[in-house]
């Protein structure tokens, strides 16, 4: 698929802007602070309902305004689609497709993009929450129905935590115990589906990740993804200090034997493991007043040369890993999408790379239907990506 036209109203530093895009590579250039990232952030938001830079949407509304609007004309399979989202400072955001109101949550069904930015280094070096978000966003892009499962899980988790907190204050009463059991059932049911879906996604990412890493880095460092699951005893609070072996050994067994094969009943199924873990942690959960096991406590360990990338990989290797992970996501989306390739967005990437990596990245992305690239310096970007160039200055498109 591709974006044919983007209109922004009161979005970041844009009062109003109209930007036509071409198929293939589009290069957005301008000095720092002019609004390049803002443009691609808008498109990223349209496809994931989140920003790669901020967690509160109100930062995206132009200062002094009450609402910002992102409107994009998309084309896929010869069809023309007008998508729109209005971000409100107070009240819910509103979405439309072809001028009919839709649930905002359903917007990602219509537009699929993969964005890579310097912030993605945090995927390798940062907290587990960023890696969970990465997996969940990709799950939703591939299987939109899962947005509902993830939202339901969050709701059940919050309610279960509230109950555990009040039980901690007053001691668990019999009536509360019954309620807790109901929340346990929902937690296990929804949580197991998420765990299984993530495990299958991790499995499928393996080969494209290896290929993308080699394409970008020019060397094969054996990049791997290993699930670290709280239902198997992995603990997010300790994972940073755990020796690599301790994380890897049990997890390899899980990934190979059961968790990814779905929650069919039987010994070792995800739901059984989940229930057993909950039972084992009941005391501790009541002491702490929170849910200590489930997909909200899981992590994904990135391995390079048999060592965890976090804490071991060099800056360049970490960077290549994060980039390769995004390219692998794009590859998976293109493989099973009826609407063609996702739009690939590379924000400020080329300045970070040496000449040979620039060339390799250019070669790796030219096959995509549309690629949007931002750069402060035109010369940083290989020539085969510069045929269509958009110049940005102070929140406006200007002549080059
Ligand atoms: N909500 C907002 N309202 C007005 N201006 C904003 C808002 N958010 C960011 N900006 C401005 O946008 C500019 C940064 O744009 P950005 O797209 O990140 O630049 P770059 O071209 O370097 O990628 C800054 O000048 C910043 O002050
Ligand atoms: Mg920028």
Short mmCIF file of C-alpha atoms and ligand atoms in Angstrom, two decimals:
data_model
loop_
_atom_site.label_atom_id
_atom_site.label_comp_id
_atom_site.label_asym_id
_atom_site.label_seq_id
_atom_site.Cartn_x
_atom_site.Cartn_y
_atom_site.Cartn_z
CA UNK A 1 0.00 0.00 0.00
CA UNK A 2 1.01 3.60 -0.17
CA UNK A 3 0.13 7.06 1.04
CA UNK A 4 -0.78 9.32 -1.85
CA UNK A 5 -1.48 12.44 0.18
CA UNK A 6 -1.15 13.65 3.76
CA UNK A 7 -2.99 16.65 5.22
CA UNK A 8 -2.29 17.92 8.71
CA UNK A 9 -4.22 20.53 10.67
CA UNK A 10 -2.86 21.83 13.98
CA UNK A 11 -0.56 18.85 14.30
CA UNK A 12 2.74 19.62 16.13
CA UNK A 13 4.32 22.63 14.37
CA UNK A 14 1.99 22.42 11.35
CA UNK A 15 -0.98 24.81 11.29
CA UNK A 16 -1.97 23.32 7.95
CA UNK A 17 0.05 21.39 5.41
CA UNK A 18 -0.63 19.36 2.27
CA UNK A 19 1.99 16.79 1.27
CA UNK A 20 1.70 14.60 -1.84
CA UNK A 21 3.79 11.42 -1.83
CA UNK A 22 5.04 9.30 -4.73
CA UNK A 23 5.33 5.51 -4.98
CA UNK A 24 8.80 4.21 -4.09
CA UNK A 25 11.26 6.26 -2.05
CA UNK A 26 10.31 9.75 -0.80
CA UNK A 27 12.97 11.81 0.91
CA UNK A 28 11.92 14.48 3.40
CA UNK A 29 14.77 16.93 4.01
CA UNK A 30 15.16 20.04 6.11
CA UNK A 31 17.28 21.45 8.90
CA UNK A 32 16.78 20.12 12.41
CA UNK A 33 13.64 21.18 14.21
CA UNK A 34 11.69 22.04 11.05
CA UNK A 35 9.06 19.29 11.25
CA UNK A 36 10.40 16.25 9.40
CA UNK A 37 9.82 13.80 12.22
CA UNK A 38 6.44 15.40 12.94
CA UNK A 39 5.29 14.47 9.43
CA UNK A 40 6.17 10.80 9.73
CA UNK A 41 5.02 10.65 13.35
CA UNK A 42 1.55 11.58 12.06
CA UNK A 43 1.56 8.62 9.67
CA UNK A 44 2.88 6.32 12.35
CA UNK A 45 0.05 7.37 14.61
CA UNK A 46 -2.50 6.60 11.94
CA UNK A 47 -1.32 3.02 11.74
CA UNK A 48 -0.58 2.25 15.41
CA UNK A 49 -2.55 4.87 17.39
CA UNK A 50 0.63 5.67 19.22
CA UNK A 51 3.64 7.88 18.74
CA UNK A 52 7.24 6.70 18.74
CA UNK A 53 8.12 9.79 20.78
CA UNK A 54 5.43 10.47 23.36
CA UNK A 55 2.92 8.48 25.34
CA UNK A 56 0.35 11.26 25.71
CA UNK A 57 -1.37 12.25 22.50
CA UNK A 58 -1.96 15.86 23.58
CA UNK A 59 1.71 16.71 22.85
CA UNK A 60 0.86 16.18 19.19
CA UNK A 61 -1.78 18.90 19.12
CA UNK A 62 -0.34 22.23 18.01
CA UNK A 63 0.35 24.42 21.04
CA UNK A 64 -2.63 26.61 21.87
CA UNK A 65 -5.13 24.49 19.88
CA UNK A 66 -7.80 22.07 21.12
CA UNK A 67 -7.54 19.44 18.41
CA UNK A 68 -5.20 18.21 15.71
CA UNK A 69 -6.23 16.37 12.56
CA UNK A 70 -4.29 13.79 10.53
CA UNK A 71 -5.84 12.94 7.17
CA UNK A 72 -4.23 10.52 4.75
CA UNK A 73 -5.28 9.35 1.33
CA UNK A 74 -4.17 5.76 0.82
CA UNK A 75 -4.04 3.53 -2.19
CA UNK A 76 -3.95 -0.22 -2.27
CA UNK A 77 -5.02 -2.80 -4.81
CA UNK A 78 -6.18 0.09 -6.97
CA UNK A 79 -8.54 1.28 -4.23
CA UNK A 80 -8.54 4.79 -2.88
CA UNK A 81 -9.19 5.27 0.83
CA UNK A 82 -9.46 8.45 2.87
CA UNK A 83 -8.55 7.92 6.53
CA UNK A 84 -8.70 10.53 9.21
CA UNK A 85 -8.16 10.89 12.93
CA UNK A 86 -8.87 13.88 15.10
CA UNK A 87 -6.79 14.07 18.29
CA UNK A 88 -8.65 15.99 20.98
CA UNK A 89 -7.09 17.64 23.98
CA UNK A 90 -10.10 16.68 26.08
CA UNK A 91 -12.50 13.89 25.20
CA UNK A 92 -12.02 10.89 22.97
CA UNK A 93 -10.20 10.92 19.66
CA UNK A 94 -12.36 10.46 16.57
CA UNK A 95 -11.67 8.45 13.44
CA UNK A 96 -13.21 8.29 9.98
CA UNK A 97 -12.74 6.19 6.88
CA UNK A 98 -14.17 7.55 3.63
CA UNK A 99 -15.97 10.14 5.76
CA UNK A 100 -17.87 7.56 7.81
CA UNK A 101 -17.22 7.43 11.54
CA UNK A 102 -15.44 4.29 12.72
CA UNK A 103 -14.17 3.18 16.12
CA UNK A 104 -10.77 4.78 16.62
CA UNK A 105 -9.46 1.42 17.75
CA UNK A 106 -10.21 0.04 14.26
CA UNK A 107 -8.08 2.58 12.41
CA UNK A 108 -4.96 0.37 12.23
CA UNK A 109 -6.96 -2.06 10.09
CA UNK A 110 -6.75 0.39 7.22
CA UNK A 111 -3.17 1.55 7.26
CA UNK A 112 -0.11 -0.50 7.86
CA UNK A 113 3.29 1.11 8.35
CA UNK A 114 6.57 0.24 10.02
CA UNK A 115 8.57 3.12 11.44
CA UNK A 116 12.20 3.00 12.47
CA UNK A 117 13.74 5.90 14.40
CA UNK A 118 16.76 6.46 16.67
CA UNK A 119 14.41 5.99 19.66
CA UNK A 120 14.14 2.33 18.67
CA UNK A 121 17.56 1.70 20.14
CA UNK A 122 15.58 1.47 23.38
CA UNK A 123 14.11 -1.79 22.06
CA UNK A 124 17.53 -3.32 22.62
CA UNK A 125 18.73 -1.31 25.59
CA UNK A 126 15.57 -0.26 27.38
CA UNK A 127 12.92 -1.81 29.60
CA UNK A 128 10.80 -4.88 28.82
CA UNK A 129 7.72 -2.67 28.38
CA UNK A 130 9.09 -1.31 25.08
CA UNK A 131 9.64 -4.83 23.75
CA UNK A 132 6.15 -5.91 24.80
CA UNK A 133 4.70 -2.87 23.05
CA UNK A 134 6.68 -3.71 19.91
CA UNK A 135 5.30 -7.26 19.83
CA UNK A 136 1.74 -6.20 20.61
CA UNK A 137 1.69 -3.48 17.96
CA UNK A 138 2.89 -5.95 15.37
CA UNK A 139 0.31 -8.50 16.51
CA UNK A 140 -2.45 -5.95 16.02
CA UNK A 141 -1.17 -4.91 12.59
CA UNK A 142 -1.23 -8.55 11.49
CA UNK A 143 -4.39 -9.58 13.33
CA UNK A 144 -6.56 -6.53 14.11
CA UNK A 145 -8.92 -8.61 16.28
CA UNK A 146 -6.18 -8.88 18.89
CA UNK A 147 -6.53 -5.19 19.75
CA UNK A 148 -9.70 -6.22 21.58
CA UNK A 149 -8.00 -9.09 23.39
CA UNK A 150 -5.17 -6.83 24.56
CA UNK A 151 -7.60 -4.14 25.74
CA UNK A 152 -9.70 -6.73 27.59
CA UNK A 153 -6.61 -8.18 29.26
CA UNK A 154 -5.58 -4.72 30.48
CA UNK A 155 -9.03 -4.13 31.92
CA UNK A 156 -9.13 -7.50 33.71
CA UNK A 157 -5.62 -6.89 35.03
CA UNK A 158 -6.59 -3.51 36.46
CA UNK A 159 -9.70 -4.90 38.12
CA UNK A 160 -7.85 -7.87 39.52
CA UNK A 161 -5.17 -5.57 40.92
CA UNK A 162 -7.80 -3.39 42.55
CA UNK A 163 -9.26 -6.45 44.23
CA UNK A 164 -5.85 -7.68 45.39
CA UNK A 165 -5.12 -4.25 46.84
CA UNK A 166 -8.34 -4.10 48.78
CA UNK A 167 -7.84 -7.68 49.99
CA UNK A 168 -4.38 -6.71 51.18
CA UNK A 169 -5.86 -3.90 53.25
CA UNK A 170 -8.58 -5.97 54.88
CA UNK A 171 -7.50 -9.61 54.53
CA UNK A 172 -9.10 -11.80 51.87
CA UNK A 173 -12.76 -12.46 52.68
CA UNK A 174 -14.75 -15.37 51.27
CA UNK A 175 -16.83 -13.15 48.98
CA UNK A 176 -13.67 -11.62 47.58
CA UNK A 177 -12.16 -15.04 47.03
CA UNK A 178 -15.05 -15.95 44.70
CA UNK A 179 -14.56 -12.73 42.75
CA UNK A 180 -10.83 -13.32 42.54
CA UNK A 181 -11.45 -16.73 41.01
CA UNK A 182 -13.62 -15.17 38.31
CA UNK A 183 -10.88 -12.65 37.49
CA UNK A 184 -8.33 -15.49 37.49
CA UNK A 185 -10.32 -17.32 34.82
CA UNK A 186 -10.49 -14.25 32.60
CA UNK A 187 -6.85 -13.39 33.21
CA UNK A 188 -5.73 -16.89 32.23
CA UNK A 189 -7.99 -17.08 29.21
CA UNK A 190 -7.03 -13.72 27.71
CA UNK A 191 -3.43 -13.82 28.92
CA UNK A 192 -2.78 -17.28 27.45
CA UNK A 193 -4.04 -16.14 24.07
CA UNK A 194 -1.63 -13.20 24.17
CA UNK A 195 1.28 -15.40 25.27
CA UNK A 196 0.60 -17.90 22.48
CA UNK A 197 0.17 -15.22 19.83
CA UNK A 198 3.40 -13.53 20.88
CA UNK A 199 5.26 -16.85 20.89
CA UNK A 200 4.11 -17.63 17.36
CA UNK A 201 5.07 -14.12 16.22
CA UNK A 202 8.52 -14.48 17.79
CA UNK A 203 8.95 -17.77 15.99
CA UNK A 204 7.98 -16.24 12.65
CA UNK A 205 10.26 -13.23 13.12
CA UNK A 206 13.33 -15.44 13.54
CA UNK A 207 14.30 -16.03 9.92
CA UNK A 208 13.47 -12.56 8.52
CA UNK A 209 15.40 -11.06 11.46
CA UNK A 210 18.49 -13.08 10.63
CA UNK A 211 18.24 -12.13 6.95
CA UNK A 212 17.65 -8.42 7.68
CA UNK A 213 20.51 -8.25 10.18
CA UNK A 214 22.89 -9.74 7.67
CA UNK A 215 21.59 -7.42 4.95
CA UNK A 216 22.16 -4.33 7.12
CA UNK A 217 25.31 -5.28 9.03
CA UNK A 218 26.96 -7.27 6.27
CA UNK A 219 27.78 -10.00 8.78
CA UNK A 220 25.84 -12.80 10.39
CA UNK A 221 25.98 -12.45 14.16
CA UNK A 222 23.24 -15.01 14.72
CA UNK A 223 20.55 -12.66 16.04
CA UNK A 224 17.86 -14.51 17.98
CA UNK A 225 14.74 -13.70 19.95
CA UNK A 226 13.96 -15.67 23.08
CA UNK A 227 10.77 -15.33 25.08
CA UNK A 228 11.21 -14.89 28.81
CA UNK A 229 7.90 -15.87 30.34
CA UNK A 230 6.65 -15.07 33.82
CA UNK A 231 4.41 -18.15 33.78
CA UNK A 232 7.63 -20.15 33.54
CA UNK A 233 9.14 -18.36 36.52
CA UNK A 234 11.01 -15.55 34.72
CA UNK A 235 10.72 -12.39 36.74
CA UNK A 236 10.86 -9.02 35.05
CA UNK A 237 12.14 -7.34 38.22
CA UNK A 238 15.20 -9.59 38.31
CA UNK A 239 15.78 -10.27 34.64
CA UNK A 240 18.38 -7.51 34.24
CA UNK A 241 20.65 -9.11 36.78
CA UNK A 242 20.15 -12.69 35.68
CA UNK A 243 23.04 -14.44 33.99
CA UNK A 244 22.30 -15.07 30.32
CA UNK A 245 22.23 -18.84 30.80
CA UNK A 246 19.53 -18.64 33.43
CA UNK A 247 17.19 -16.84 31.08
CA UNK A 248 17.97 -18.84 28.00
CA UNK A 249 17.89 -22.45 29.17
CA UNK A 250 14.32 -22.73 30.39
CA UNK A 251 13.01 -20.49 27.66
CA UNK A 252 14.40 -22.48 24.76
CA UNK A 253 12.55 -25.44 26.11
CA UNK A 254 9.30 -23.55 26.27
CA UNK A 255 9.53 -21.98 22.88
CA UNK A 256 10.21 -25.36 21.35
CA UNK A 257 7.62 -27.31 23.26
CA UNK A 258 4.18 -26.09 23.88
CA UNK A 259 3.65 -22.42 24.45
CA UNK A 260 3.69 -21.65 20.75
CA UNK A 261 1.45 -24.55 19.84
CA UNK A 262 -1.67 -22.95 21.20
CA UNK A 263 -3.67 -23.29 24.35
CA UNK A 264 -5.08 -26.71 23.70
CA UNK A 265 -5.78 -28.55 26.92
CA UNK A 266 -3.26 -31.00 28.27
CA UNK A 267 -0.19 -31.06 30.42
CA UNK A 268 2.12 -28.12 29.79
CA UNK A 269 -0.41 -26.04 27.87
CA UNK A 270 -0.14 -22.30 28.35
CA UNK A 271 -3.33 -22.10 30.38
CA UNK A 272 -2.14 -24.89 32.71
CA UNK A 273 1.20 -23.21 33.23
CA UNK A 274 -0.54 -19.89 33.84
CA UNK A 275 -2.90 -21.40 36.43
CA UNK A 276 -0.09 -23.18 38.21
CA UNK A 277 1.97 -19.99 38.35
CA UNK A 278 -0.97 -18.03 39.75
CA UNK A 279 -1.57 -20.66 42.42
CA UNK A 280 2.09 -20.61 43.41
CA UNK A 281 2.12 -16.83 43.68
CA UNK A 282 -1.19 -16.29 45.48
CA UNK A 283 0.41 -15.42 48.85
CA UNK A 284 2.91 -13.09 47.29
CA UNK A 285 0.24 -11.40 45.16
CA UNK A 286 -1.89 -10.75 48.22
CA UNK A 287 1.15 -9.35 50.06
CA UNK A 288 2.07 -7.07 47.19
CA UNK A 289 -1.47 -6.24 46.09
CA UNK A 290 -0.71 -6.81 42.42
CA UNK A 291 -0.73 -9.42 39.66
CA UNK A 292 2.77 -10.86 39.38
CA UNK A 293 2.39 -13.23 36.46
CA UNK A 294 1.09 -12.89 32.91
CA UNK A 295 2.02 -11.32 29.58
CA UNK A 296 2.30 -7.89 31.24
CA UNK A 297 5.41 -9.24 33.08
CA UNK A 298 7.04 -11.06 30.15
CA UNK A 299 10.10 -10.04 28.22
CA UNK A 300 11.84 -10.82 24.99
CA UNK A 301 15.58 -11.43 25.17
CA UNK A 302 17.58 -10.29 22.13
CA UNK A 303 20.59 -12.50 21.54
CA UNK A 304 23.60 -11.75 19.40
CA UNK A 305 26.50 -14.20 19.10
CA UNK A 306 24.87 -16.28 21.90
CA UNK A 307 24.92 -13.34 24.33
CA UNK A 308 22.12 -10.97 25.33
CA UNK A 309 22.40 -7.85 23.16
CA UNK A 310 21.44 -5.77 26.17
CA UNK A 311 24.62 -5.24 28.12
CA UNK A 312 26.89 -7.01 25.61
CA UNK A 313 26.33 -5.68 22.08
CA UNK A 314 28.22 -2.64 20.78
CA UNK A 315 26.39 0.53 19.81
CA UNK A 316 26.59 -0.39 16.11
CA UNK A 317 25.39 -3.94 16.74
CA UNK A 318 22.49 -2.77 18.91
CA UNK A 319 21.53 -0.30 16.23
CA UNK A 320 21.65 -2.98 13.51
CA UNK A 321 19.58 -5.29 15.68
CA UNK A 322 16.82 -2.74 16.24
CA UNK A 323 16.77 -1.80 12.56
CA UNK A 324 16.77 -5.46 11.49
CA UNK A 325 13.86 -6.15 13.84
CA UNK A 326 11.82 -3.41 12.18
CA UNK A 327 12.75 -4.61 8.69
CA UNK A 328 11.79 -8.14 9.72
CA UNK A 329 8.41 -6.83 10.93
CA UNK A 330 7.88 -5.13 7.59
CA UNK A 331 8.80 -8.35 5.82
CA UNK A 332 6.25 -10.37 7.83
CA UNK A 333 3.55 -7.79 7.18
CA UNK A 334 4.23 -7.79 3.47
CA UNK A 335 4.16 -11.60 3.35
CA UNK A 336 0.69 -12.07 4.73
CA UNK A 337 -1.04 -8.84 3.82
CA UNK A 338 -3.80 -8.64 1.26
CA UNK A 339 -3.22 -4.91 0.98
CA UNK A 340 0.40 -5.06 -0.17
CA UNK A 341 3.55 -3.86 1.58
CA UNK A 342 3.41 -1.77 4.72
CA UNK A 343 4.72 1.75 4.21
CA UNK A 344 8.29 1.75 5.48
CA UNK A 345 9.34 4.88 7.38
CA UNK A 346 12.98 5.59 8.23
CA UNK A 347 13.32 8.63 10.47
CA UNK A 348 16.80 10.12 10.74
CA UNK A 349 18.47 6.78 10.15
CA UNK A 350 21.07 7.46 7.48
CA UNK A 351 23.08 10.03 9.46
CA UNK A 352 23.86 7.28 11.98
CA UNK A 353 25.29 4.84 9.45
CA UNK A 354 28.62 4.58 7.69
CA UNK A 355 28.77 4.60 3.91
CA UNK A 356 28.64 0.85 3.41
CA UNK A 357 25.71 0.42 5.80
CA UNK A 358 23.88 3.25 4.03
CA UNK A 359 24.26 1.45 0.72
CA UNK A 360 23.18 -1.87 2.18
CA UNK A 361 20.12 -0.34 3.83
CA UNK A 362 19.17 1.41 0.59
CA UNK A 363 19.39 -1.91 -1.24
CA UNK A 364 17.30 -3.63 1.44
CA UNK A 365 14.42 -1.15 1.23
CA UNK A 366 14.13 -0.41 -2.49
CA UNK A 367 11.81 -3.37 -3.02
CA UNK A 368 9.07 -1.83 -0.86
CA UNK A 369 6.10 -0.18 -2.55
CA UNK A 370 6.73 3.01 -0.63
CA UNK A 371 9.50 4.19 1.66
CA UNK A 372 9.49 7.53 3.50
CA UNK A 373 12.88 8.76 4.66
CA UNK A 374 13.78 11.83 6.69
CA UNK A 375 17.24 13.38 6.76
CA UNK A 376 18.75 16.70 7.77
CA UNK A 377 21.50 16.37 5.18
CA UNK A 378 20.58 15.26 1.68
CA UNK A 379 24.08 13.94 1.02
CA UNK A 380 23.71 11.36 3.83
CA UNK A 381 21.13 9.48 1.77
CA UNK A 382 22.23 7.23 -1.13
CA UNK A 383 21.33 8.71 -4.49
CA UNK A 384 18.93 5.96 -5.54
CA UNK A 385 16.58 7.09 -2.75
CA UNK A 386 16.55 10.79 -3.62
CA UNK A 387 14.50 10.88 -6.82
CA UNK A 388 11.50 12.40 -5.05
CA UNK A 389 12.49 14.99 -2.46
CA UNK A 390 10.24 17.08 -0.20
CA UNK A 391 11.79 20.11 1.49
CA UNK A 392 10.49 21.17 4.89
CA UNK A 393 11.09 24.49 6.60
CA UNK A 394 9.40 25.79 9.76
CA UNK A 395 6.29 23.64 9.47
CA UNK A 396 5.77 24.15 5.74
CA UNK A 397 6.65 22.43 2.47
CA UNK A 398 8.96 24.72 0.51
CA UNK A 399 10.68 24.68 -2.88
CA UNK A 400 14.07 22.96 -2.75
N1 LIG B 1 2.57 20.45 19.94
C1 LIG B 1 3.41 21.27 19.28
N2 LIG B 1 3.01 22.52 18.93
C2 LIG B 1 3.85 23.34 18.28
N3 LIG B 1 5.10 23.02 17.90
C3 LIG B 1 5.54 21.80 18.25
C4 LIG B 1 4.74 20.86 18.93
N4 LIG B 1 5.46 19.75 19.13
C5 LIG B 1 6.66 19.96 18.59
N5 LIG B 1 6.73 21.19 18.05
C6 LIG B 1 7.88 21.79 17.35
O1 LIG B 1 8.26 20.97 16.27
C7 LIG B 1 9.65 21.10 16.06
C8 LIG B 1 10.33 19.77 15.96
O2 LIG B 1 9.91 19.14 14.84
P1 LIG B 1 10.56 17.76 14.39
O3 LIG B 1 9.65 17.18 13.37
O4 LIG B 1 10.89 16.93 15.54
O5 LIG B 1 11.90 18.28 13.72
P2 LIG B 1 12.90 17.55 12.74
O6 LIG B 1 12.74 18.24 11.40
O7 LIG B 1 14.24 17.80 13.32
O8 LIG B 1 12.54 16.12 12.68
C9 LIG B 1 10.21 21.87 17.23
O9 LIG B 1 10.49 23.19 16.81
C10 LIG B 1 9.10 21.84 18.23
O10 LIG B 1 9.10 22.98 19.04
MG1 LIG B 2 13.64 14.46 13.44
#
